[in-house]
């Protein structure tokens, strides 16, 4: 059993306080869940340290983000990377209280880990500075649709708009549509959504082979146990911003991955 430390308990309390201040949590990608909008940002200076102005537009001199690219030999829907190398990708559905997001990013960086964040467009609208914060930390940033609703169940014009609206937000904020696309409310894309994603500029759909189920709020130790039970070389792990359990689990999870010789890298690095 993975030990939940006093430090982790403090992390839970700090994150819980952030939720009171920041509003409702984001919902996970399980069926039937509804994701309420996050609380609006507080007042900020005209230009943020992340390189975006108060309007959320990319400022002059900000380095453009990487663009999507095709990976020869990889399927259209990627569930994992090479099984021959001791690397894993921790991928996060980007929504919820930005304080928790910042805490997760900082914790990962303190441990030398890099994450992949699939951001929801409405979340970027409310918290535009977080896009550059993710990139400036050396993490991957991608598209998780505009409103985080069941994109596979939508008619073609609506599904296309969900993908392209989020891509437009990302491009406005970072100069790129993001390196990855992941459908909302499903681990895999329907054939229609996969085709629309390719048309929008994403050669691959990013799925996963390990689901932490952190959005069920099972407790930090349970999140860690579930990931460690299934993770192996090349795994892509599904996690979420917005949940204190995930903040509390991350230090122990990274420690145990390191103990097993598994390095947490971006999905781009996992597949490169």
PDB file of C-alpha atoms in Angstrom, residues 174-264:
ATOM      1  CA  UNK A 174       0.245  30.180 -27.880  1.00  0.00           C
ATOM      2  CA  UNK A 175       0.662  30.430 -31.652  1.00  0.00           C
ATOM      3  CA  UNK A 176      -0.204  26.743 -32.149  1.00  0.00           C
ATOM      4  CA  UNK A 177      -3.327  24.590 -32.111  1.00  0.00           C
ATOM      5  CA  UNK A 178      -1.567  22.353 -29.580  1.00  0.00           C
ATOM      6  CA  UNK A 179       0.358  19.148 -30.068  1.00  0.00           C
ATOM      7  CA  UNK A 180      -2.440  16.678 -29.293  1.00  0.00           C
ATOM      8  CA  UNK A 181      -6.197  16.156 -29.475  1.00  0.00           C
ATOM      9  CA  UNK A 182      -8.224  14.017 -27.085  1.00  0.00           C
ATOM     10  CA  UNK A 183     -12.017  13.664 -27.379  1.00  0.00           C
ATOM     11  CA  UNK A 184     -14.157  14.649 -24.419  1.00  0.00           C
ATOM     12  CA  UNK A 185     -16.307  12.118 -22.529  1.00  0.00           C
ATOM     13  CA  UNK A 186     -14.672   9.126 -24.207  1.00  0.00           C
ATOM     14  CA  UNK A 187     -11.246   7.474 -24.206  1.00  0.00           C
ATOM     15  CA  UNK A 188     -11.402   7.048 -27.974  1.00  0.00           C
ATOM     16  CA  UNK A 189     -12.757   9.068 -30.875  1.00  0.00           C
ATOM     17  CA  UNK A 190     -15.504   7.880 -33.188  1.00  0.00           C
ATOM     18  CA  UNK A 191     -14.469   7.546 -36.853  1.00  0.00           C
ATOM     19  CA  UNK A 192     -16.206  10.870 -37.552  1.00  0.00           C
ATOM     20  CA  UNK A 193     -14.423  12.710 -34.735  1.00  0.00           C
ATOM     21  CA  UNK A 194     -11.072  11.182 -35.701  1.00  0.00           C
ATOM     22  CA  UNK A 195     -11.613  12.432 -39.264  1.00  0.00           C
ATOM     23  CA  UNK A 196     -12.601  15.909 -38.066  1.00  0.00           C
ATOM     24  CA  UNK A 197      -9.541  16.050 -35.808  1.00  0.00           C
ATOM     25  CA  UNK A 198      -7.274  15.198 -38.758  1.00  0.00           C
ATOM     26  CA  UNK A 199      -8.958  17.895 -40.833  1.00  0.00           C
ATOM     27  CA  UNK A 200      -8.335  20.388 -38.012  1.00  0.00           C
ATOM     28  CA  UNK A 201      -4.613  19.558 -38.067  1.00  0.00           C
ATOM     29  CA  UNK A 202      -4.188  16.716 -35.568  1.00  0.00           C
ATOM     30  CA  UNK A 203      -2.672  13.616 -37.250  1.00  0.00           C
ATOM     31  CA  UNK A 204      -3.379  11.443 -34.191  1.00  0.00           C
ATOM     32  CA  UNK A 205      -5.984  11.142 -31.445  1.00  0.00           C
ATOM     33  CA  UNK A 206      -4.391  10.666 -28.031  1.00  0.00           C
ATOM     34  CA  UNK A 207      -6.072   7.974 -25.944  1.00  0.00           C
ATOM     35  CA  UNK A 208      -4.574   6.081 -22.966  1.00  0.00           C
ATOM     36  CA  UNK A 209      -4.040   2.602 -21.570  1.00  0.00           C
ATOM     37  CA  UNK A 210      -4.151   3.458 -17.834  1.00  0.00           C
ATOM     38  CA  UNK A 211      -7.138   5.226 -16.247  1.00  0.00           C
ATOM     39  CA  UNK A 212      -6.510   6.584 -12.750  1.00  0.00           C
ATOM     40  CA  UNK A 213     -10.252   7.176 -12.130  1.00  0.00           C
ATOM     41  CA  UNK A 214      -9.190  10.163 -10.039  1.00  0.00           C
ATOM     42  CA  UNK A 215     -12.394  12.004 -11.000  1.00  0.00           C
ATOM     43  CA  UNK A 216     -14.332   9.517  -8.810  1.00  0.00           C
ATOM     44  CA  UNK A 217     -12.543  11.066  -5.790  1.00  0.00           C
ATOM     45  CA  UNK A 218     -11.353   7.726  -4.346  1.00  0.00           C
ATOM     46  CA  UNK A 219      -8.593   9.237  -2.194  1.00  0.00           C
ATOM     47  CA  UNK A 220      -4.947   9.888  -2.959  1.00  0.00           C
ATOM     48  CA  UNK A 221      -3.710   6.413  -2.011  1.00  0.00           C
ATOM     49  CA  UNK A 222      -6.313   4.763  -4.258  1.00  0.00           C
ATOM     50  CA  UNK A 223      -5.318   6.951  -7.218  1.00  0.00           C
ATOM     51  CA  UNK A 224      -1.685   5.984  -6.744  1.00  0.00           C
ATOM     52  CA  UNK A 225      -2.449   2.273  -6.319  1.00  0.00           C
ATOM     53  CA  UNK A 226      -4.612   2.127  -9.417  1.00  0.00           C
ATOM     54  CA  UNK A 227      -2.000   3.767 -11.641  1.00  0.00           C
ATOM     55  CA  UNK A 228       0.836   1.643 -10.289  1.00  0.00           C
ATOM     56  CA  UNK A 229      -1.184  -1.552 -10.757  1.00  0.00           C
ATOM     57  CA  UNK A 230      -1.440  -1.026 -14.525  1.00  0.00           C
ATOM     58  CA  UNK A 231       1.436   1.216 -15.592  1.00  0.00           C
ATOM     59  CA  UNK A 232       4.373  -0.179 -17.561  1.00  0.00           C
ATOM     60  CA  UNK A 233       6.861   0.896 -20.206  1.00  0.00           C
ATOM     61  CA  UNK A 234       5.219   3.234 -22.700  1.00  0.00           C
ATOM     62  CA  UNK A 235       1.973   3.725 -20.773  1.00  0.00           C
ATOM     63  CA  UNK A 236      -0.196   6.800 -21.264  1.00  0.00           C
ATOM     64  CA  UNK A 237      -1.995   7.576 -18.002  1.00  0.00           C
ATOM     65  CA  UNK A 238      -5.269   9.508 -17.767  1.00  0.00           C
ATOM     66  CA  UNK A 239      -5.481  11.982 -14.867  1.00  0.00           C
ATOM     67  CA  UNK A 240      -7.369  15.232 -14.235  1.00  0.00           C
ATOM     68  CA  UNK A 241      -6.759  18.743 -13.039  1.00  0.00           C
ATOM     69  CA  UNK A 242      -9.380  19.873 -10.529  1.00  0.00           C
ATOM     70  CA  UNK A 243      -9.151  17.164  -7.859  1.00  0.00           C
ATOM     71  CA  UNK A 244      -7.279  17.459  -4.533  1.00  0.00           C
ATOM     72  CA  UNK A 245      -6.758  13.676  -4.469  1.00  0.00           C
ATOM     73  CA  UNK A 246      -4.614  13.987  -7.598  1.00  0.00           C
ATOM     74  CA  UNK A 247      -2.477  16.741  -6.067  1.00  0.00           C
ATOM     75  CA  UNK A 248      -1.911  14.614  -2.980  1.00  0.00           C
ATOM     76  CA  UNK A 249      -1.198  11.467  -5.003  1.00  0.00           C
ATOM     77  CA  UNK A 250       1.334  12.948  -7.404  1.00  0.00           C
ATOM     78  CA  UNK A 251       4.443  13.039  -5.139  1.00  0.00           C
ATOM     79  CA  UNK A 252       4.082   9.387  -4.119  1.00  0.00           C
ATOM     80  CA  UNK A 253       3.184   8.378  -7.665  1.00  0.00           C
ATOM     81  CA  UNK A 254       6.286  10.048  -9.091  1.00  0.00           C
ATOM     82  CA  UNK A 255       8.439   8.557  -6.332  1.00  0.00           C
ATOM     83  CA  UNK A 256       7.171   5.039  -7.075  1.00  0.00           C
ATOM     84  CA  UNK A 257       7.592   5.486 -10.831  1.00  0.00           C
ATOM     85  CA  UNK A 258      11.169   6.575 -10.217  1.00  0.00           C
ATOM     86  CA  UNK A 259      11.711   3.570  -7.942  1.00  0.00           C
ATOM     87  CA  UNK A 260      10.615   1.341 -10.832  1.00  0.00           C
ATOM     88  CA  UNK A 261      12.919   3.156 -13.238  1.00  0.00           C
ATOM     89  CA  UNK A 262      10.018   4.733 -15.143  1.00  0.00           C
ATOM     90  CA  UNK A 263      10.544   8.336 -16.209  1.00  0.00           C
ATOM     91  CA  UNK A 264       7.506  10.645 -16.568  1.00  0.00           C
TER      92      UNK A 264
END
